[in-house]
Tab-separated table of C-alpha atoms and ligand atoms in Angstrom:
chain	number	residue	atom	x	y	z
P	1	MET	CA	0.083	-0.122	0.008
P	2	PRO	CA	1.495	3.334	-1.066
P	3	ASP	CA	2.501	5.583	2.139
P	4	VAL	CA	0.738	8.897	2.622
P	5	LEU	CA	3.679	11.687	2.940
P	6	LYS	CA	3.822	13.013	6.065
P	7	ASN	CA	6.058	15.906	4.839
P	8	ASP	CA	5.461	17.005	1.250
P	9	ARG	CA	7.159	20.454	1.433
P	10	PHE	CA	9.887	19.502	-1.105
P	11	LEU	CA	7.589	17.918	-3.598
P	12	ARG	CA	5.144	20.958	-3.168
P	13	ALA	CA	8.167	23.399	-3.630
P	14	LEU	CA	9.066	21.336	-6.886
P	15	ARG	CA	5.636	22.111	-8.195
P	16	ARG	CA	6.020	25.717	-7.025
P	17	GLU	CA	2.972	25.436	-4.748
P	18	PRO	CA	2.921	27.371	-1.358
P	19	THR	CA	4.442	25.742	1.491
P	20	ASP	CA	4.477	26.459	5.382
P	21	THR	CA	8.150	27.096	5.231
P	22	THR	CA	11.204	26.499	2.942
P	23	PRO	CA	12.289	22.873	2.451
P	24	ILE	CA	15.776	21.936	2.783
P	25	TRP	CA	18.069	19.005	2.116
P	26	VAL	CA	21.799	18.688	1.640
P	27	MET	CA	23.796	17.346	-1.029
P	28	ARG	CA	25.988	14.553	0.321
P	29	GLN	CA	23.855	14.540	3.688
P	30	ALA	CA	24.950	11.065	4.255
P	31	GLY	CA	28.668	10.842	4.423
P	32	ARG	CA	31.934	11.262	5.987
P	33	TYR	CA	31.021	14.295	8.319
P	34	LEU	CA	28.902	12.129	10.251
P	35	PRO	CA	30.753	9.822	12.754
P	36	GLU	CA	27.663	7.139	12.350
P	37	TYR	CA	28.471	6.873	8.442
P	38	ARG	CA	31.985	6.396	9.111
P	39	ALA	CA	31.081	3.523	11.318
P	40	THR	CA	28.576	2.018	8.982
P	41	ARG	CA	31.377	2.323	6.282
P	42	ALA	CA	33.903	0.552	8.497
P	43	ARG	CA	31.544	-2.174	9.178
P	44	ALA	CA	30.804	-2.613	5.413
P	45	GLY	CA	34.533	-2.837	4.701
P	46	SER	CA	34.551	-0.424	1.637
P	47	PHE	CA	32.529	2.254	0.211
P	48	MET	CA	31.399	0.005	-2.797
P	49	ALA	CA	30.371	-2.819	-0.179
P	50	LEU	CA	28.305	-0.118	1.671
P	51	ALA	CA	26.541	1.081	-1.689
P	52	GLN	CA	26.023	-2.422	-2.958
P	53	THR	CA	24.332	-3.878	0.379
P	54	PRO	CA	21.033	-2.643	0.481
P	55	GLU	CA	20.716	-2.909	4.399
P	56	PHE	CA	23.805	-0.553	4.520
P	57	ALA	CA	22.763	1.824	1.975
P	58	CYS	CA	19.405	2.204	3.761
P	59	GLU	CA	21.174	2.766	7.133
P	60	ALA	CA	23.431	5.360	5.620
P	61	THR	CA	20.322	7.051	3.877
P	62	LEU	CA	18.492	7.380	7.024
P	63	GLN	CA	21.192	8.658	9.295
P	64	PRO	CA	21.066	12.246	8.450
P	65	LEU	CA	17.277	12.060	8.987
P	66	GLU	CA	17.794	10.917	12.524
P	67	ARG	CA	19.703	14.080	13.407
P	68	PHE	CA	18.123	16.683	11.440
P	69	GLU	CA	14.535	17.723	10.310
P	70	LEU	CA	15.414	17.409	6.665
P	71	ASP	CA	12.585	17.515	4.047
P	72	ALA	CA	13.948	14.848	1.701
P	73	ALA	CA	16.039	11.567	1.909
P	74	ILE	CA	18.374	10.919	-0.989
P	75	LEU	CA	19.392	7.219	-1.954
P	76	PHE	CA	22.818	6.338	-0.542
P	77	SER	CA	24.728	5.355	-3.759
P	78	ASP	CA	27.063	6.957	-6.199
P	79	ILE	CA	26.678	8.295	-9.719
P	80	LEU	CA	29.654	5.891	-10.910
P	81	THR	CA	27.413	2.729	-10.548
P	82	ILE	CA	26.483	2.801	-14.056
P	83	PRO	CA	29.878	2.733	-15.578
P	84	ASP	CA	30.827	0.046	-12.983
P	85	ALA	CA	27.724	-2.028	-14.134
P	86	MET	CA	29.104	-1.355	-17.879
P	87	GLY	CA	32.079	-3.271	-16.787
P	88	LEU	CA	34.665	-0.349	-16.228
P	89	GLY	CA	35.794	-1.955	-12.737
P	90	LEU	CA	35.113	0.923	-10.120
P	91	SER	CA	37.136	1.100	-7.096
P	92	PHE	CA	37.949	3.928	-4.442
P	93	ALA	CA	41.613	3.882	-3.191
P	94	ASN	CA	41.502	4.598	0.483
P	95	GLY	CA	40.297	8.106	1.114
P	96	GLU	CA	41.009	8.882	-2.629
P	97	GLY	CA	38.592	9.584	-5.474
P	98	PRO	CA	37.152	7.000	-7.775
P	99	GLN	CA	39.367	4.821	-10.210
P	100	PHE	CA	38.454	2.795	-13.267
P	101	ALA	CA	40.528	-0.451	-14.038
P	102	HIS	CA	39.227	-0.236	-17.585
P	103	PRO	CA	38.746	3.282	-18.825
P	104	VAL	CA	36.963	3.936	-22.207
P	105	ARG	CA	39.599	5.224	-24.775
P	106	SER	CA	39.185	3.731	-28.182
P	107	ALA	CA	36.208	3.450	-30.747
P	108	ALA	CA	36.234	-0.218	-29.911
P	109	ASP	CA	35.590	0.420	-26.218
P	110	ILE	CA	32.847	2.850	-26.952
P	111	ALA	CA	31.207	0.441	-29.587
P	112	GLY	CA	31.375	-2.194	-26.830
P	113	LEU	CA	29.275	-0.261	-24.057
P	114	ALA	CA	25.801	-1.452	-23.825
P	115	VAL	CA	22.956	0.109	-21.580
P	116	PRO	CA	23.183	-2.196	-18.283
P	117	ASP	CA	20.468	-4.614	-17.369
P	118	MET	CA	18.699	-2.713	-14.353
P	119	ASP	CA	17.445	-6.088	-13.072
P	120	GLY	CA	21.106	-7.370	-13.310
P	121	LYS	CA	24.242	-5.681	-12.149
P	122	LEU	CA	22.309	-2.772	-10.913
P	123	ARG	CA	19.556	-4.601	-9.000
P	124	TYR	CA	21.268	-3.662	-5.687
P	125	VAL	CA	20.326	-0.053	-6.438
P	126	MET	CA	16.640	-0.731	-6.977
P	127	ASP	CA	16.863	-3.159	-3.670
P	128	ALA	CA	17.924	-0.287	-1.813
P	129	VAL	CA	15.323	2.057	-3.001
P	130	ARG	CA	12.646	-0.475	-2.202
P	131	LEU	CA	14.081	-1.055	1.341
P	132	ILE	CA	14.398	2.775	1.901
P	133	ARG	CA	11.044	3.352	0.867
P	134	ARG	CA	9.664	0.879	3.368
P	135	GLU	CA	11.891	2.082	6.294
P	136	LEU	CA	10.872	5.724	5.536
P	137	HIS	CA	7.243	4.990	6.225
P	138	GLY	CA	6.324	8.262	4.330
P	139	ARG	CA	8.362	10.562	6.461
P	140	VAL	CA	9.712	12.494	3.709
P	141	PRO	CA	10.049	11.783	-0.140
P	142	LEU	CA	13.024	9.793	-1.449
P	143	ILE	CA	15.124	11.249	-4.123
P	144	GLY	CA	16.624	8.855	-6.786
P	145	PHE	CA	19.562	10.181	-8.832
P	146	SER	CA	22.045	9.616	-11.559
P	147	GLY	CA	25.153	11.405	-13.089
P	148	SER	CA	24.680	13.214	-16.124
P	149	PRO	CA	25.840	11.532	-19.457
P	150	TRP	CA	28.561	14.308	-19.635
P	151	THR	CA	29.782	13.774	-16.194
P	152	LEU	CA	29.702	10.079	-16.461
P	153	ALA	CA	31.498	10.464	-19.460
P	154	CYS	CA	34.245	12.461	-17.979
P	155	TYR	CA	35.211	9.711	-15.365
P	156	MET	CA	35.014	6.976	-17.803
P	157	VAL	CA	37.465	8.504	-20.262
P	158	GLU	CA	39.744	9.967	-17.888
P	159	GLY	CA	39.525	6.733	-15.808
P	160	GLN	CA	39.746	8.821	-12.419
P	161	GLY	CA	39.034	12.258	-11.225
P	162	SER	CA	40.455	15.383	-12.848
P	163	ARG	CA	40.751	19.070	-12.559
P	164	ASP	CA	39.849	19.692	-16.249
P	165	PHE	CA	38.885	16.320	-17.662
P	166	ALA	CA	40.821	17.092	-20.721
P	167	THR	CA	40.855	13.571	-22.086
P	168	LEU	CA	37.191	13.703	-22.856
P	169	LYS	CA	37.465	17.328	-24.124
P	170	ALA	CA	39.969	16.038	-26.610
P	171	LEU	CA	37.936	13.346	-27.777
P	172	CYS	CA	35.045	15.760	-28.199
P	173	TRP	CA	37.290	17.924	-30.283
P	174	ASN	CA	39.203	15.253	-32.209
P	175	ALA	CA	36.338	12.750	-32.721
P	176	PRO	CA	32.997	14.183	-32.037
P	177	LYS	CA	31.086	11.287	-33.565
P	178	LEU	CA	32.719	8.885	-31.034
P	179	ALA	CA	31.940	11.265	-28.324
P	180	HIS	CA	28.528	11.693	-29.363
P	181	GLN	CA	28.089	7.829	-29.423
P	182	LEU	CA	29.406	7.436	-26.057
P	183	LEU	CA	27.032	10.331	-24.703
P	184	ASP	CA	23.907	8.559	-26.503
P	185	THR	CA	24.658	5.235	-24.859
P	186	LEU	CA	25.040	6.983	-21.509
P	187	ALA	CA	21.968	9.123	-22.011
P	188	ARG	CA	20.046	5.957	-22.812
P	189	SER	CA	21.330	4.152	-19.657
P	190	VAL	CA	20.749	7.160	-17.371
P	191	ALA	CA	17.143	7.265	-18.578
P	192	ALA	CA	16.747	3.579	-18.020
P	193	TYR	CA	18.293	3.728	-14.498
P	194	LEU	CA	16.051	6.654	-13.345
P	195	ILE	CA	13.024	4.944	-14.701
P	196	ALA	CA	14.047	1.706	-12.724
P	197	GLN	CA	14.596	3.848	-9.416
P	198	ALA	CA	11.022	5.379	-9.765
P	199	ALA	CA	9.579	2.100	-10.482
P	200	ALA	CA	11.143	0.870	-7.292
P	201	GLY	CA	9.842	3.851	-5.270
P	202	ALA	CA	11.908	6.963	-5.860
P	203	GLN	CA	9.742	10.134	-5.691
P	204	ALA	CA	11.746	12.604	-7.337
P	205	LEU	CA	14.892	12.515	-9.586
P	206	MET	CA	18.059	14.360	-9.560
P	207	VAL	CA	20.688	14.295	-12.385
P	208	PHE	CA	24.227	15.495	-11.292
P	209	ASP	CA	25.902	17.236	-13.988
P	210	THR	CA	29.033	18.197	-11.791
P	211	TRP	CA	31.438	19.057	-14.683
P	212	GLY	CA	29.028	20.485	-17.087
P	213	GLY	CA	30.668	24.063	-16.113
P	214	LEU	CA	33.864	22.900	-17.595
P	215	LEU	CA	32.471	23.482	-20.917
P	216	GLY	CA	32.170	26.740	-22.826
P	217	PRO	CA	28.808	27.679	-23.772
P	218	ALA	CA	28.373	26.147	-27.216
P	219	PRO	CA	30.197	22.699	-26.152
P	220	PHE	CA	27.995	22.878	-23.108
P	221	ARG	CA	24.791	22.737	-25.143
P	222	GLU	CA	26.332	20.260	-27.690
P	223	PHE	CA	27.730	17.739	-24.999
P	224	SER	CA	26.156	18.295	-21.836
P	225	LEU	CA	22.578	20.045	-22.113
P	226	ARG	CA	21.438	17.895	-25.158
P	227	TYR	CA	21.884	14.799	-23.403
P	228	MET	CA	20.182	15.758	-20.238
P	229	ALA	CA	17.390	16.974	-22.447
P	230	GLN	CA	17.263	13.538	-23.978
P	231	VAL	CA	16.928	12.026	-20.532
P	232	VAL	CA	14.309	14.346	-19.547
P	233	ALA	CA	12.392	13.615	-22.843
P	234	ALA	CA	12.751	9.907	-21.972
P	235	LEU	CA	11.302	10.511	-18.564
P	236	LYS	CA	8.537	12.306	-19.737
P	237	ALA	CA	7.720	9.338	-22.147
P	238	ASN	CA	7.569	6.790	-19.494
P	239	ALA	CA	4.458	5.984	-17.291
P	240	HIS	CA	6.921	5.423	-14.303
P	241	THR	CA	8.505	8.927	-14.495
P	242	ARG	CA	5.988	11.047	-16.590
P	243	ASP	CA	4.859	12.660	-13.276
P	244	LEU	CA	7.788	12.749	-11.283
P	245	PRO	CA	9.805	15.874	-10.820
P	246	ALA	CA	13.328	15.915	-12.208
P	247	ILE	CA	16.122	18.385	-10.736
P	248	LEU	CA	19.026	19.197	-13.177
P	249	PHE	CA	22.136	20.382	-11.367
P	250	SER	CA	24.875	21.473	-13.578
P	251	LYS	CA	27.689	22.909	-11.493
P	252	GLY	CA	29.158	26.105	-12.756
P	253	ALA	CA	26.545	26.565	-15.505
P	254	GLY	CA	24.173	29.061	-14.063
P	255	GLN	CA	24.341	31.025	-17.240
P	256	HIS	CA	22.358	28.193	-18.741
P	257	ALA	CA	19.657	28.173	-16.405
P	258	ALA	CA	16.929	29.344	-18.887
P	259	THR	CA	18.035	26.640	-21.444
P	260	LEU	CA	17.873	24.148	-18.744
P	261	ALA	CA	14.482	25.102	-17.944
P	262	ASP	CA	13.554	24.447	-21.452
P	263	THR	CA	14.222	20.784	-21.021
P	264	GLY	CA	11.025	20.387	-19.158
P	265	CYS	CA	12.762	19.560	-15.952
P	266	ALA	CA	10.866	20.619	-12.651
P	267	GLY	CA	13.712	22.378	-10.917
P	268	ILE	CA	17.206	23.377	-11.380
P	269	GLY	CA	20.076	23.267	-8.877
P	270	LEU	CA	22.340	26.184	-8.682
P	271	ASP	CA	25.760	26.589	-7.066
P	272	TRP	CA	26.707	29.578	-4.938
P	273	THR	CA	28.324	31.572	-7.864
P	274	THR	CA	24.777	32.641	-9.174
P	275	ASP	CA	22.453	35.071	-7.789
P	276	LEU	CA	18.967	33.292	-7.200
P	277	ALA	CA	17.096	36.565	-7.670
P	278	GLU	CA	18.725	36.945	-11.239
P	279	ILE	CA	18.093	33.410	-12.085
P	280	ARG	CA	14.417	33.368	-10.777
P	281	ALA	CA	13.926	36.429	-12.948
P	282	ALA	CA	15.570	34.568	-16.160
P	283	VAL	CA	13.319	31.413	-15.677
P	284	ALA	CA	10.203	33.521	-14.710
P	285	GLY	CA	8.487	30.898	-12.583
P	286	ARG	CA	9.012	27.922	-14.966
P	287	VAL	CA	10.784	25.912	-12.666
P	288	ALA	CA	11.667	25.506	-8.983
P	289	LEU	CA	15.276	26.547	-7.856
P	290	GLN	CA	17.450	24.457	-5.492
P	291	GLY	CA	20.434	25.789	-3.734
P	292	ASN	CA	22.663	27.592	-3.135
P	293	LEU	CA	24.730	28.312	-0.128
P	294	ASP	CA	28.482	28.078	-0.410
P	295	PRO	CA	29.393	24.703	1.356
P	296	ALA	CA	32.476	26.497	2.910
P	297	VAL	CA	29.986	28.588	4.964
P	298	MET	CA	29.267	25.451	6.914
P	299	LEU	CA	32.867	25.843	8.326
P	300	ALA	CA	32.033	29.268	9.838
P	301	SER	CA	30.344	30.083	13.335
P	302	PRO	CA	26.812	29.086	13.775
P	303	ASP	CA	25.890	32.892	13.693
P	304	VAL	CA	27.577	33.238	10.160
P	305	ILE	CA	25.892	30.187	8.948
P	306	ARG	CA	22.422	31.669	10.102
P	307	ARG	CA	23.200	35.037	8.629
P	308	GLU	CA	24.218	33.558	5.187
P	309	ALA	CA	21.306	31.261	5.050
P	310	ARG	CA	19.014	34.125	5.480
P	311	ALA	CA	20.763	36.103	2.794
P	312	VAL	CA	20.227	33.085	0.396
P	313	MET	CA	16.461	32.988	1.378
P	314	ASP	CA	16.208	36.798	0.713
P	315	SER	CA	17.677	36.586	-2.543
P	316	TYR	CA	14.865	34.238	-3.566
P	317	GLY	CA	12.304	36.250	-1.722
P	318	ASN	CA	8.724	35.143	-0.533
P	319	HIS	CA	7.755	33.285	-3.814
P	320	PRO	CA	7.031	29.405	-4.004
P	321	GLY	CA	9.549	27.168	-5.559
P	322	HIS	CA	12.692	27.594	-3.548
P	323	ILE	CA	14.373	24.389	-2.122
P	324	PHE	CA	17.176	25.246	0.137
P	325	ASN	CA	20.382	23.415	-0.332
P	326	LEU	CA	24.182	23.980	-0.439
P	327	GLY	CA	25.604	24.799	-3.762
P	328	HIS	CA	27.543	21.547	-3.744
P	329	GLY	CA	28.136	18.598	-1.406
P	330	ILE	CA	28.879	19.144	2.166
P	331	THR	CA	32.551	18.419	2.896
P	332	PRO	CA	33.880	15.841	5.250
P	333	ASP	CA	35.290	18.551	7.662
P	334	VAL	CA	31.865	20.195	8.623
P	335	ASP	CA	30.797	19.741	12.192
P	336	PRO	CA	27.397	18.026	12.277
P	337	ASP	CA	25.958	20.495	14.898
P	338	HIS	CA	26.459	23.073	12.110
P	339	VAL	CA	24.060	21.339	9.983
P	340	LYS	CA	21.415	21.259	12.671
P	341	VAL	CA	22.200	25.095	12.901
P	342	LEU	CA	21.276	25.601	9.106
P	343	VAL	CA	18.483	23.366	8.883
P	344	ASP	CA	16.579	24.866	11.938
P	345	GLU	CA	17.286	28.358	10.687
P	346	VAL	CA	16.158	27.899	7.076
P	347	HIS	CA	12.731	26.418	8.704
P	348	ALA	CA	12.519	29.069	11.243
P	349	TYR	CA	13.282	32.125	8.663
P	350	GLY	CA	11.159	30.377	6.073
P	351	ARG	CA	8.223	31.104	8.174
P	352	THR	CA	9.121	34.555	8.998
P	353	LEU	CA	9.456	35.298	5.225
P	354	ARG	CA	6.063	34.074	4.601
P	355	GLY	CA	4.726	36.276	7.409
P	356	SER	CA	3.500	33.438	9.614
J	1	CP3	O1	23.968	12.915	-1.278
J	1	CP3	C1	23.939	11.963	-0.687
J	1	CP3	O2	24.116	11.732	0.491
J	1	CP3	C2	23.790	10.541	-1.601
J	1	CP3	C3	24.995	9.876	-1.747
J	1	CP3	C4	25.949	10.338	-2.990
J	1	CP3	C5	27.313	10.074	-2.914
J	1	CP3	N1	27.876	10.445	-4.190
J	1	CP3	C6	28.069	9.219	-1.832
J	1	CP3	C7	29.507	9.108	-1.787
J	1	CP3	C8	25.739	11.190	-4.106
J	1	CP3	C9	24.448	11.842	-4.529
J	1	CP3	C10	26.868	10.987	-4.983
J	1	CP3	C11	27.121	11.860	-6.039
J	1	CP3	C12	28.537	11.743	-6.772
J	1	CP3	N2	29.516	10.893	-6.769
J	1	CP3	C13	28.774	12.897	-7.669
J	1	CP3	C14	27.909	14.211	-8.048
J	1	CP3	C15	27.716	14.953	-6.900
J	1	CP3	C16	28.911	15.905	-6.677
J	1	CP3	O3	29.328	15.763	-5.448
J	1	CP3	O4	29.552	16.471	-7.418
J	1	CP3	C17	30.089	12.589	-8.196
J	1	CP3	C18	31.030	13.590	-8.949
J	1	CP3	C19	30.514	11.450	-7.452
J	1	CP3	C20	31.763	10.695	-7.614
J	1	CP3	C21	32.496	10.343	-6.384
J	1	CP3	N3	32.021	9.537	-5.516
J	1	CP3	C22	33.647	10.950	-6.172
J	1	CP3	C23	34.555	11.974	-6.649
J	1	CP3	C24	33.973	10.521	-4.775
J	1	CP3	C25	35.324	10.700	-4.010
J	1	CP3	C26	35.386	11.934	-3.463
J	1	CP3	C27	34.399	12.285	-2.223
J	1	CP3	O5	33.693	13.317	-2.478
J	1	CP3	O6	34.334	11.636	-1.352
J	1	CP3	C28	33.106	9.609	-4.454
J	1	CP3	C29	32.833	8.821	-3.101
J	1	CP3	C30	31.682	9.086	-2.578
J	1	CP3	N4	30.366	8.995	-2.746
J	1	CP3	C31	31.552	9.148	-1.002
J	1	CP3	C32	30.393	9.328	-0.577
J	1	CP3	C33	29.492	9.532	0.714
J	1	CP3	C34	32.771	9.041	-0.058
J	1	CP3	C35	33.291	7.922	-0.093
J	1	CP3	C36	33.849	7.327	1.368
J	1	CP3	O7	32.971	6.889	2.306
J	1	CP3	O8	35.171	7.575	1.493
């Protein structure tokens, strides 16, 4: 039997409907800044074992909700599960970034990639979604997510993290047809992955285009935006996802907000380098906006955190359609008590803003 949501602020804000206060969740809300996450990770043995064991993934997903009055849960997983399921061999070296044993480099590598079977190698993700929905008992909605085709391609071609992902950029310049072939396979994979998460119980979907902002304006449209648009179109064409809100987050690509809104997504995530008032005017109420406190503010004192949170909310103003978040993931050095300060201030000031 479907749960009745006890707190639907986040979904209402995504539909740009009025809410009693501003909803908030935090990118990477389950993670290393929480001692209980580090304990779960130690019990699991590794990050991948944690992500691939639904009971551990469920535990990590719920941990931040036990501490803070967050308005959404996000599936505990990673964006790199798709390339891993494609056979690239993902690992996380101790405390380091991701590594692929078999990066994608040649035409043959790209031709050999197929959309993974969602009931096969990625079944653990859907099992985690089902378990989390059961354990949430309708407390807050569950967000499913994927990396964007561009951002997944960045890691797949580089084989690891990078400052500039120049290996994929070089492929785009030297062999655009191959780059497009790779991105098309990824767009079909991302759509199938998000649809499977929705079928398993995800109630909103987010696409992390962490590295879209590395591209100039024309390449952004050609290699990043175009494939996110393909994903959104596929979601609109599927019965499981037609009515589910999708949020697109292209870090560093605030100048493209209006074009991102044209995809038909419900919301846009913004980093802290953009002004919410300006973007709100540019998208003219067509989408909800999510963001955008500088994550480094979380290292400052509680008074500064409260003041900066209010400044973000003032820049959006008393209009429906704002979901408070950081402009990027919370970092491992943040004091968990500071997150409580932030969440409580957003809810309190959200009520003040609405005059209630
Ligand atoms: O937000 C959440 O709480 C849900 C879980 C989540 C993780 N990764 C868990 C994770 C989400 C939504 C992601 C997305 C992700 N993963 C992105 C896009 C968002 C962003 O931050 O830009 C990217 C680029 C990745 C790839 C990735 N995964 C990197 C670069 C790293 C290592 C560096 C880092 O930040 O730790 C990871 C590992 C990872 N994914 C951890 C967590 C909690 C840390 C692993 C550990 O426990 O050591």
